[in-house]
């Protein structure tokens, strides 16, 4: 469309789409669903590995941490599907503010948990490399500690985001 001077003018839509270019919403949804499917594949692979090795020492501490990461990643990908599918326009976000805030708080919790567990997975790998005996003898104690710290920190971050109205 051109104005009186012949310059190109872009007409704004009545409703603004948030975070998406034209037609990119479906690419985003496809990638998110693909992420869910890949992580479900990892989860089933780990579960079958655990059931297969019932007579042995079960699965490694790194594998257990990876299972937690996979579960959280499924949650994050699900949040992406919900965000792209429902909360993709300013009008919908304004009309469903409470749901949008709840989704934001869940996202904060999942992301913080994911990052901290990923950091502890790297730490556990480093411990195995530096002192294999210590890492092998008390992996359950370490994993429980890691998960407690991750979920507690993520919960506190979510509470602070809610109290600080950062959603």
mmCIF file of C-alpha atoms in Angstrom:
data_model
loop_
_atom_site.group_PDB
_atom_site.id
_atom_site.type_symbol
_atom_site.label_atom_id
_atom_site.label_comp_id
_atom_site.label_asym_id
_atom_site.label_seq_id
_atom_site.Cartn_x
_atom_site.Cartn_y
_atom_site.Cartn_z
ATOM 1 C CA UNK A 1 0.000 0.000 0.000
ATOM 2 C CA UNK A 2 1.310 3.503 -0.784
ATOM 3 C CA UNK A 3 0.601 6.862 0.802
ATOM 4 C CA UNK A 4 -0.150 10.182 -0.954
ATOM 5 C CA UNK A 5 3.563 10.690 -1.681
ATOM 6 C CA UNK A 6 3.924 7.263 -3.276
ATOM 7 C CA UNK A 7 5.903 5.824 -0.333
ATOM 8 C CA UNK A 8 5.314 2.256 0.732
ATOM 9 C CA UNK A 9 3.294 2.064 3.956
ATOM 10 C CA UNK A 10 2.762 -1.101 5.963
ATOM 11 C CA UNK A 11 -0.752 -1.501 7.345
ATOM 12 C CA UNK A 12 -0.781 -2.761 10.912
ATOM 13 C CA UNK A 13 -3.063 -5.626 11.749
ATOM 14 C CA UNK A 14 -5.802 -5.103 14.308
ATOM 15 C CA UNK A 15 -4.278 -7.852 16.396
ATOM 16 C CA UNK A 16 -0.521 -8.144 16.832
ATOM 17 C CA UNK A 17 1.068 -11.573 16.838
ATOM 18 C CA UNK A 18 3.772 -11.904 19.462
ATOM 19 C CA UNK A 19 7.133 -13.388 18.563
ATOM 20 C CA UNK A 20 6.158 -14.833 15.188
ATOM 21 C CA UNK A 21 6.742 -13.763 11.632
ATOM 22 C CA UNK A 22 4.164 -14.505 8.983
ATOM 23 C CA UNK A 23 3.658 -18.260 8.771
ATOM 24 C CA UNK A 24 6.451 -19.045 11.241
ATOM 25 C CA UNK A 25 4.048 -20.117 13.993
ATOM 26 C CA UNK A 26 3.625 -23.519 12.344
ATOM 27 C CA UNK A 27 7.379 -24.008 11.989
ATOM 28 C CA UNK A 28 7.737 -23.228 15.693
ATOM 29 C CA UNK A 29 4.939 -25.654 16.602
ATOM 30 C CA UNK A 30 6.470 -28.381 14.419
ATOM 31 C CA UNK A 31 9.892 -27.984 16.016
ATOM 32 C CA UNK A 32 8.352 -28.029 19.495
ATOM 33 C CA UNK A 33 6.384 -31.209 18.809
ATOM 34 C CA UNK A 34 9.521 -32.746 17.310
ATOM 35 C CA UNK A 35 11.371 -31.843 20.546
ATOM 36 C CA UNK A 36 8.690 -33.579 22.599
ATOM 37 C CA UNK A 37 8.908 -36.720 20.447
ATOM 38 C CA UNK A 38 12.714 -36.866 20.581
ATOM 39 C CA UNK A 39 12.711 -36.455 24.356
ATOM 40 C CA UNK A 40 10.016 -39.108 24.769
ATOM 41 C CA UNK A 41 12.264 -41.390 22.703
ATOM 42 C CA UNK A 42 15.199 -40.663 25.048
ATOM 43 C CA UNK A 43 12.979 -41.304 28.070
ATOM 44 C CA UNK A 44 11.710 -44.665 26.782
ATOM 45 C CA UNK A 45 15.257 -45.636 25.826
ATOM 46 C CA UNK A 46 16.459 -44.923 29.368
ATOM 47 C CA UNK A 47 13.512 -46.730 30.961
ATOM 48 C CA UNK A 48 14.038 -49.822 28.788
ATOM 49 C CA UNK A 49 17.754 -49.731 29.586
ATOM 50 C CA UNK A 50 16.943 -49.590 33.295
ATOM 51 C CA UNK A 51 14.487 -52.515 33.104
ATOM 52 C CA UNK A 52 16.921 -54.535 30.975
ATOM 53 C CA UNK A 53 19.728 -54.137 33.526
ATOM 54 C CA UNK A 54 17.766 -55.180 36.639
ATOM 55 C CA UNK A 55 20.359 -57.806 37.628
ATOM 56 C CA UNK A 56 23.245 -55.370 37.325
ATOM 57 C CA UNK A 57 23.932 -52.050 39.015
ATOM 58 C CA UNK A 58 20.976 -50.545 37.158
ATOM 59 C CA UNK A 59 21.856 -47.306 35.351
ATOM 60 C CA UNK A 60 24.615 -44.798 35.932
ATOM 61 C CA UNK A 61 24.260 -41.575 37.861
ATOM 62 C CA UNK A 62 24.704 -39.635 34.626
ATOM 63 C CA UNK A 63 21.876 -41.628 33.050
ATOM 64 C CA UNK A 64 19.615 -40.856 36.031
ATOM 65 C CA UNK A 65 20.365 -37.143 35.733
ATOM 66 C CA UNK A 66 19.717 -37.358 31.991
ATOM 67 C CA UNK A 67 16.297 -38.876 32.708
ATOM 68 C CA UNK A 68 15.446 -35.843 34.867
ATOM 69 C CA UNK A 69 16.723 -33.509 32.158
ATOM 70 C CA UNK A 70 14.611 -35.337 29.581
ATOM 71 C CA UNK A 71 11.458 -35.043 31.687
ATOM 72 C CA UNK A 72 12.049 -31.316 32.190
ATOM 73 C CA UNK A 73 12.801 -30.841 28.474
ATOM 74 C CA UNK A 74 9.468 -32.501 27.633
ATOM 75 C CA UNK A 75 7.819 -29.965 29.942
ATOM 76 C CA UNK A 76 9.671 -27.078 28.293
ATOM 77 C CA UNK A 77 8.704 -28.239 24.801
ATOM 78 C CA UNK A 78 5.099 -28.576 25.978
ATOM 79 C CA UNK A 79 5.247 -24.978 27.238
ATOM 80 C CA UNK A 80 6.479 -23.919 23.781
ATOM 81 C CA UNK A 81 3.545 -25.688 22.124
ATOM 82 C CA UNK A 82 1.092 -23.969 24.474
ATOM 83 C CA UNK A 83 2.751 -20.592 23.989
ATOM 84 C CA UNK A 84 2.787 -20.862 20.203
ATOM 85 C CA UNK A 85 -0.669 -22.394 20.000
ATOM 86 C CA UNK A 86 -2.628 -20.246 22.432
ATOM 87 C CA UNK A 87 -0.640 -17.282 23.722
ATOM 88 C CA UNK A 88 0.474 -15.922 20.381
ATOM 89 C CA UNK A 89 -1.481 -12.682 20.176
ATOM 90 C CA UNK A 90 -1.707 -9.619 22.349
ATOM 91 C CA UNK A 91 -5.500 -9.829 22.512
ATOM 92 C CA UNK A 92 -5.448 -13.422 23.771
ATOM 93 C CA UNK A 93 -2.767 -12.618 26.337
ATOM 94 C CA UNK A 94 -4.788 -9.636 27.644
ATOM 95 C CA UNK A 95 -7.995 -11.703 27.791
ATOM 96 C CA UNK A 96 -6.307 -14.614 29.603
ATOM 97 C CA UNK A 97 -3.796 -12.778 31.774
ATOM 98 C CA UNK A 98 -4.013 -15.203 34.716
ATOM 99 C CA UNK A 99 -3.337 -18.240 32.552
ATOM 100 C CA UNK A 100 -0.482 -16.444 30.819
ATOM 101 C CA UNK A 101 1.102 -15.557 34.169
ATOM 102 C CA UNK A 102 0.770 -19.144 35.391
ATOM 103 C CA UNK A 103 2.406 -20.398 32.199
ATOM 104 C CA UNK A 104 5.244 -17.902 32.679
ATOM 105 C CA UNK A 105 5.843 -19.089 36.250
ATOM 106 C CA UNK A 106 5.895 -22.735 35.156
ATOM 107 C CA UNK A 107 8.347 -21.777 32.410
ATOM 108 C CA UNK A 108 10.622 -20.039 34.929
ATOM 109 C CA UNK A 109 10.536 -23.124 37.156
ATOM 110 C CA UNK A 110 11.295 -25.521 34.301
ATOM 111 C CA UNK A 111 14.120 -23.448 32.806
ATOM 112 C CA UNK A 112 15.879 -22.827 36.138
ATOM 113 C CA UNK A 113 15.549 -26.530 37.060
ATOM 114 C CA UNK A 114 16.880 -27.561 33.668
ATOM 115 C CA UNK A 115 19.916 -25.276 33.826
ATOM 116 C CA UNK A 116 20.856 -26.287 37.365
ATOM 117 C CA UNK A 117 20.449 -30.024 36.714
ATOM 118 C CA UNK A 118 22.486 -29.644 33.523
ATOM 119 C CA UNK A 119 25.252 -27.931 35.544
ATOM 120 C CA UNK A 120 25.166 -30.742 38.113
ATOM 121 C CA UNK A 121 25.267 -33.342 35.350
ATOM 122 C CA UNK A 122 28.482 -31.761 34.107
ATOM 123 C CA UNK A 123 29.779 -31.664 37.692
ATOM 124 C CA UNK A 124 28.901 -35.359 38.167
ATOM 125 C CA UNK A 125 30.733 -36.211 34.946
ATOM 126 C CA UNK A 126 33.768 -34.266 36.176
ATOM 127 C CA UNK A 127 33.619 -36.089 39.543
ATOM 128 C CA UNK A 128 33.519 -39.442 37.771
ATOM 129 C CA UNK A 129 36.552 -38.480 35.714
ATOM 130 C CA UNK A 130 38.568 -37.131 38.668
ATOM 131 C CA UNK A 131 37.576 -39.574 41.411
ATOM 132 C CA UNK A 132 35.598 -42.518 39.981
ATOM 133 C CA UNK A 133 35.412 -44.447 43.262
ATOM 134 C CA UNK A 134 33.786 -41.609 45.219
ATOM 135 C CA UNK A 135 31.321 -40.799 42.428
ATOM 136 C CA UNK A 136 30.366 -44.457 42.048
ATOM 137 C CA UNK A 137 30.003 -45.209 45.772
ATOM 138 C CA UNK A 138 27.487 -42.456 46.600
ATOM 139 C CA UNK A 139 25.674 -41.478 43.404
ATOM 140 C CA UNK A 140 22.189 -41.627 44.941
ATOM 141 C CA UNK A 141 23.158 -39.214 47.707
ATOM 142 C CA UNK A 142 24.625 -36.797 45.155
ATOM 143 C CA UNK A 143 21.626 -37.017 42.808
ATOM 144 C CA UNK A 144 19.115 -36.417 45.606
ATOM 145 C CA UNK A 145 21.142 -33.395 46.726
ATOM 146 C CA UNK A 146 21.354 -32.072 43.167
ATOM 147 C CA UNK A 147 17.619 -32.461 42.567
ATOM 148 C CA UNK A 148 16.745 -30.863 45.905
ATOM 149 C CA UNK A 149 18.942 -27.849 45.158
ATOM 150 C CA UNK A 150 17.650 -27.543 41.587
ATOM 151 C CA UNK A 151 13.952 -27.740 42.439
ATOM 152 C CA UNK A 152 14.275 -25.567 45.554
ATOM 153 C CA UNK A 153 16.169 -22.865 43.648
ATOM 154 C CA UNK A 154 13.682 -23.041 40.772
ATOM 155 C CA UNK A 155 10.786 -22.770 43.233
ATOM 156 C CA UNK A 156 12.337 -19.730 44.900
ATOM 157 C CA UNK A 157 12.978 -18.113 41.504
ATOM 158 C CA UNK A 158 9.337 -18.730 40.525
ATOM 159 C CA UNK A 159 8.098 -17.225 43.794
ATOM 160 C CA UNK A 160 10.325 -14.182 43.307
ATOM 161 C CA UNK A 161 9.059 -13.792 39.728
ATOM 162 C CA UNK A 162 5.470 -13.954 41.010
ATOM 163 C CA UNK A 163 6.045 -11.578 43.931
ATOM 164 C CA UNK A 164 8.054 -9.180 41.765
ATOM 165 C CA UNK A 165 5.336 -9.284 39.100
ATOM 166 C CA UNK A 166 7.934 -10.286 36.503
ATOM 167 C CA UNK A 167 5.532 -12.356 34.457
#
